[in-house]
Amino acid sequence: MKKRMFILLLLALSASSLLESFVQAEEAQQQVTKASVKLTLSQAQQWARSNSFSLKEAQQTIDRNRIMLKNAGKNLDFIPAGQGNGEEDVASSSAWKGYASSTVSYLESKKQIELAQDQADYTAMKNYYDVLLADNKVKSSEDALLLAQLEEKAAEAKANRGKISPGDRSTIFQTRIEAQKNVDIAKAALQKAQDSLNTQMGQSQGNLYELVDRPVYRKMDNTNLDTLVSRAISASPSVWRQEEAVKLAKMEIKYYTWNSGTDDYEIKQIDVDSAQGGLENTKDQLAETLKSMYFNLQQNEEQYEQMRSNLQNLSKVLDISRKRKARGFATGTEVATNQLKVKQIERNMDELIVQMTLLQHALNKPWSV
């Protein structure tokens, strides 16, 4: 009985040390938080847009295409009625087709700006959430290390009384070493995620921000898949580009000038068929991509509900172990183990919420991914 009380006392002291470590870790986190600047997702996306080379390039392209469209308009004397054979027909058709092509280029460059903005926003969102997830992994690895340290202390107490084999003690020792390595790996990954976010936002490396916008679980709305696909096809820059390619190809047929030295009429007809085929292919690929995202999101929602049920069960187990410890029937290691399981599933749920948030965004703007 005395031996058992002695071991329980040692474990209680170890648990107290573990609790002290948790408190110190929380205080350190609070100090970092106080020293850092709060950063919302919206602010991160604004900085990312301001620093985006693609956006700057798109703005230069639209300025260039605006000038080209203006110059193309100067070459228009009148709008041709259709096909012709004379030199005047060739000149007027060429000018009109050049103007139409310049118009499409100008409109496309305007859409390219919207596309670059959407892509910058999505990438900033992903980088922002990557930092949150990497921070979660650091906390999980630190919790696992604290538990490993507690188990190592308990093993030392048993070893002093000859209650554990050298092999088991060595295994516990190696577990603690691996736990320390995992902490170092997680911290390196967090630093890399922070660097990626800072780089995209155009901020100095080493800047620390308190990310205040954590994603929350929102179930997918009742919009059916066909409606999502129809919406995306109507708004897709790629589909629009292919539709304009079809129009331009048809224009080559409408304003074809015979004996002008240009491609054969049959080649122009083939170009129309090719453009129409490209349009249908773009729509089909977009629809398939959306279907895959939609079903992945449904599976994630089912997985989330299962995790929520598991969390409830694990929380009950943790509560029971705490009560058992208060009565002297459980050790601090048992409580810490159950607490780690609860924290781990909560962080797994955070990761799943991020995946669902990104999928929901991609369903509405698949071209941003």
XYZ file of C-alpha atoms in Angstrom:
369
model
C 0.000 0.000 0.000
C 2.864 2.373 0.909
C 4.621 1.537 -2.355
C 1.471 2.345 -4.302
C 1.057 5.662 -2.467
C 4.702 6.530 -3.164
C 4.313 5.895 -6.891
C 1.078 7.902 -6.999
C 2.875 10.753 -5.233
C 5.665 10.726 -7.818
C 3.137 10.694 -10.652
C 1.217 13.533 -9.028
C 4.398 15.567 -8.864
C 5.052 14.764 -12.529
C 1.520 15.809 -13.443
C 2.065 19.040 -11.523
C 5.248 19.613 -13.509
C 3.316 18.927 -16.715
C 0.635 21.425 -15.725
C 3.354 23.982 -14.987
C 4.796 23.381 -18.466
C 1.352 23.912 -20.023
C 0.999 27.209 -18.137
C 4.458 28.363 -19.224
C 3.673 27.482 -22.845
C 0.409 29.444 -22.680
C 2.176 32.450 -21.127
C 4.807 32.342 -23.880
C 2.048 32.228 -26.488
C 0.356 35.223 -24.864
C 3.619 37.176 -24.974
C 4.008 36.434 -28.692
C 0.394 37.467 -29.256
C 0.910 40.765 -27.449
C 4.052 41.465 -29.459
C 2.420 40.701 -32.815
C -0.005 42.684 -34.961
C -3.561 41.488 -35.538
C -4.127 40.485 -39.158
C -7.535 39.834 -40.709
C -8.011 37.713 -43.805
C -9.354 40.754 -45.657
C -6.196 42.761 -44.884
C -3.996 39.860 -45.991
C -5.886 39.706 -49.297
C -5.585 43.482 -49.808
C -1.819 43.345 -49.292
C -1.595 40.322 -51.590
C -3.412 42.224 -54.347
C -1.144 45.246 -53.918
C 1.935 43.024 -54.180
C 0.677 40.822 -57.044
C 2.908 40.906 -60.126
C 0.115 39.255 -62.145
C -2.231 42.130 -61.305
C 0.354 44.742 -62.237
C 1.039 42.902 -65.481
C -2.694 42.636 -66.212
C -3.094 46.402 -65.722
C -0.243 47.070 -68.170
C -1.855 44.703 -70.678
C -5.218 46.455 -70.490
C -3.535 49.839 -71.035
C -1.720 48.422 -74.062
C -4.849 46.807 -75.502
C -6.838 50.003 -75.013
C -4.366 51.847 -77.246
C -4.432 49.040 -79.830
C -8.242 49.111 -79.887
C -8.216 52.869 -80.426
C -5.766 52.525 -83.307
C -7.787 49.683 -84.850
C -10.860 51.911 -84.829
C -9.007 54.541 -86.876
C -8.626 52.058 -89.744
C -12.388 51.600 -90.109
C -14.012 53.459 -92.983
C -17.250 51.449 -92.871
C -18.511 48.082 -91.702
C -18.371 45.579 -94.568
C -21.594 43.887 -95.617
C -20.150 40.429 -96.118
C -17.930 38.467 -98.460
C -16.302 40.190 -101.443
C -13.620 39.904 -104.110
C -12.247 43.374 -104.706
C -9.295 45.139 -103.144
C -11.625 47.467 -101.271
C -13.477 44.453 -99.857
C -10.174 42.955 -98.679
C -9.137 46.205 -96.966
C -12.478 46.865 -95.277
C -12.864 43.223 -94.121
C -9.319 43.178 -92.778
C -9.885 46.441 -90.876
C -13.184 45.223 -89.416
C -11.739 41.855 -88.346
C -8.748 43.642 -86.824
C -11.073 45.905 -84.856
C -13.147 42.943 -83.650
C -10.018 41.074 -82.600
C -8.707 44.141 -80.740
C -12.065 44.503 -78.985
C -11.884 40.921 -77.774
C -8.279 41.421 -76.618
C -9.293 44.537 -74.684
C -12.277 42.840 -73.024
C -10.158 39.787 -72.251
C -7.532 41.946 -70.550
C -10.282 43.448 -68.365
C -11.356 39.959 -67.385
C -7.718 39.067 -66.741
C -7.609 41.704 -64.014
C -10.638 40.145 -62.314
C -9.043 36.715 -62.687
C -5.745 37.894 -61.164
C -7.647 39.437 -58.251
C -9.580 36.220 -57.610
C -6.392 34.154 -57.777
C -4.547 36.513 -55.404
C -7.470 36.356 -52.960
C -7.598 32.559 -53.029
C -3.844 32.145 -52.607
C -3.826 34.622 -49.713
C -6.689 32.724 -48.081
C -4.847 29.427 -48.460
C -1.573 30.871 -47.138
C -3.428 32.504 -44.230
C -5.095 29.233 -43.266
C -1.835 27.312 -43.780
C -0.289 29.406 -41.010
C -3.215 28.612 -38.702
C -2.917 24.888 -39.420
C 0.869 24.925 -39.009
C 0.420 26.656 -35.658
C -2.035 23.915 -34.677
C 0.557 21.281 -35.537
C 3.129 23.031 -33.346
C 0.694 23.002 -30.430
C -0.158 19.339 -31.029
C 3.499 18.353 -31.176
C 4.246 20.333 -28.016
C 1.367 18.643 -26.205
C 2.656 15.250 -27.352
C 6.134 16.170 -26.100
C 4.785 17.160 -22.675
C 2.955 13.848 -22.463
C 6.088 11.962 -23.507
C 8.054 13.799 -20.827
C 5.455 12.849 -18.238
C 5.566 9.211 -19.311
C 9.383 9.301 -19.162
C 9.285 10.637 -15.593
C 6.790 7.947 -14.641
C 9.068 5.326 -16.204
C 12.026 6.662 -14.210
C 9.995 6.379 -11.025
C 9.151 2.774 -11.873
C 12.766 2.039 -12.837
C 13.980 3.257 -9.463
C 11.788 0.592 -7.879
C 12.528 -2.075 -10.477
C 8.978 -2.013 -11.831
C 9.824 -1.566 -15.538
C 12.026 -3.485 -17.941
C 15.043 -1.819 -19.571
C 13.462 -2.407 -22.987
C 10.220 -0.638 -22.065
C 12.152 2.212 -20.487
C 14.256 2.592 -23.636
C 11.116 2.657 -25.802
C 9.615 5.444 -23.693
C 12.908 7.356 -23.865
C 12.966 7.083 -27.679
C 9.342 8.226 -27.836
C 10.296 11.404 -26.000
C 13.225 12.002 -28.393
C 10.931 11.548 -31.434
C 8.394 13.896 -29.855
C 11.092 16.570 -29.547
C 12.054 16.081 -33.195
C 8.405 16.471 -34.198
C 8.244 19.782 -32.327
C 11.289 21.044 -34.237
C 9.795 19.879 -37.562
C 6.441 21.531 -36.791
C 8.106 24.827 -35.842
C 10.120 24.805 -39.067
C 6.917 24.187 -41.054
C 5.207 27.065 -39.226
C 8.093 29.386 -40.075
C 7.880 28.337 -43.721
C 4.112 29.001 -43.790
C 4.608 32.429 -42.191
C 7.333 33.251 -44.716
C 5.050 32.264 -47.622
C 2.283 34.523 -46.346
C 4.670 37.425 -45.765
C 6.167 36.988 -49.237
C 2.781 37.079 -50.935
C 1.705 40.125 -48.925
C 4.981 41.925 -49.653
C 5.853 42.117 -45.959
C 9.256 41.616 -44.355
C 10.316 38.097 -43.469
C 10.138 37.514 -39.728
C 7.071 39.698 -39.238
C 4.688 38.041 -36.788
C 0.933 38.477 -37.062
C -1.908 37.302 -34.890
C -4.320 35.772 -37.408
C -7.757 36.598 -36.063
C -10.052 35.106 -38.732
C -10.381 31.405 -38.022
C -12.682 29.573 -40.462
C -15.945 28.277 -39.035
C -17.988 25.287 -40.121
C -20.723 26.167 -42.571
C -22.712 23.425 -44.201
C -23.036 23.635 -47.964
C -26.232 25.401 -49.004
C -29.029 23.608 -50.807
C -27.961 24.792 -54.271
C -27.961 21.732 -56.530
C -24.995 20.705 -58.643
C -26.574 21.627 -61.996
C -27.167 25.198 -60.805
C -23.565 25.479 -59.588
C -22.251 24.232 -62.930
C -24.500 26.593 -64.886
C -23.399 29.565 -62.782
C -19.727 28.739 -63.116
C -19.940 28.293 -66.888
C -21.665 31.672 -67.233
C -18.990 33.439 -65.177
C -15.894 31.487 -66.252
C -13.188 33.546 -67.993
C -12.005 30.432 -69.865
C -15.477 29.741 -71.262
C -15.884 33.390 -72.241
C -12.519 33.288 -74.042
C -13.568 30.198 -76.006
C -16.930 31.737 -76.887
C -15.159 34.780 -78.305
C -12.812 32.492 -80.239
C -15.875 30.913 -81.879
C -17.259 34.351 -82.783
C -13.972 35.444 -84.328
C -13.702 32.198 -86.297
C -17.227 32.680 -87.638
C -16.358 36.254 -88.541
C -13.537 34.936 -90.726
C -16.218 33.011 -92.645
C -18.686 35.895 -92.820
C -16.148 38.394 -94.119
C -14.064 36.020 -96.199
C -12.590 37.678 -99.298
C -11.971 35.464 -102.299
C -8.696 35.632 -104.243
C -7.118 37.569 -101.396
C -4.212 35.203 -100.856
C -5.528 34.201 -97.427
C -6.220 30.647 -96.198
C -8.691 28.522 -98.117
C -12.372 28.895 -97.237
C -12.486 25.265 -96.086
C -9.662 25.955 -93.594
C -11.727 28.783 -92.134
C -14.636 26.366 -91.711
C -12.340 23.895 -89.956
C -11.219 26.714 -87.642
C -14.855 27.299 -86.656
C -15.376 23.614 -85.893
C -12.142 23.558 -83.879
C -13.159 26.616 -81.863
C -16.602 25.145 -81.147
C -14.999 21.875 -80.077
C -12.665 23.783 -77.768
C -15.635 25.581 -76.232
C -17.519 22.357 -75.508
C -14.376 20.753 -74.110
C -13.785 23.713 -71.777
C -17.368 23.506 -70.510
C -17.117 19.734 -70.001
C -13.838 19.989 -68.104
C -15.220 22.725 -65.874
C -18.348 20.681 -65.157
C -16.267 17.610 -64.235
C -14.034 19.678 -61.953
C -17.054 21.118 -60.164
C -18.648 17.693 -59.759
C -15.466 16.365 -58.160
C -15.304 19.343 -55.776
C -19.000 18.987 -54.940
C -18.754 15.308 -54.005
C -15.508 15.885 -52.069
C -17.285 18.568 -50.077
C -20.171 16.231 -49.320
C -17.735 13.572 -48.094
C -15.943 16.143 -45.932
C -19.231 17.167 -44.339
C -20.002 13.546 -43.473
C -16.489 13.140 -42.055
C -16.929 16.304 -39.986
C -20.168 15.034 -38.445
C -18.429 11.767 -37.548
C -15.558 13.710 -35.960
C -18.028 15.766 -33.959
C -19.583 12.576 -32.604
C -16.136 11.185 -31.760
C -15.244 14.437 -29.982
C -18.308 14.136 -27.765
C -17.341 10.593 -26.817
C -13.711 11.519 -26.126
C -14.799 14.498 -24.028
C -16.873 12.158 -21.870
C -13.883 9.834 -21.442
C -11.718 12.818 -20.445
C -14.303 13.963 -17.915
C -14.468 10.477 -16.389
C -10.675 10.211 -16.151
C -10.531 13.571 -14.381
C -13.088 12.406 -11.832
C -11.218 9.133 -11.364
C -7.975 11.041 -10.815
C -9.645 13.256 -8.206
C -10.539 10.064 -6.298
C -7.078 8.589 -6.683
C -8.033 5.923 -9.235
C -6.268 7.428 -12.275
C -2.868 8.960 -12.927
C -1.966 12.312 -14.407
C -0.642 10.458 -17.438
C -4.061 8.957 -18.135
C -5.742 12.363 -17.916
C -3.057 13.999 -20.079
C -3.414 11.231 -22.682
C -7.187 11.712 -22.908
C -6.781 15.485 -23.007
C -4.320 15.140 -25.891
C -6.828 12.993 -27.802
C -9.514 15.645 -27.384
C -7.192 18.439 -28.535
C -6.001 16.380 -31.485
C -9.485 15.690 -32.819
C -10.394 19.377 -32.341
C -7.379 20.341 -34.449
C -8.231 17.686 -37.039
C -11.669 19.264 -37.248
C -10.027 22.679 -37.755
C -8.060 21.231 -40.663
C -11.190 19.754 -42.192
C -13.018 23.078 -41.844
C -10.192 24.764 -43.768
C -10.477 22.154 -46.533
C -14.249 22.695 -46.753
C -13.885 26.491 -46.739
C -11.428 26.369 -49.634
C -13.645 23.910 -51.520
C -16.707 26.103 -51.067
C -14.749 29.083 -52.387
C -13.519 27.030 -55.344
C -17.059 25.892 -56.145
C -18.117 29.528 -56.536
C -14.949 30.646 -58.351
C -13.187 27.563 -59.744
C -10.922 29.708 -61.937
C -9.311 31.214 -58.821
C -7.707 27.911 -57.779
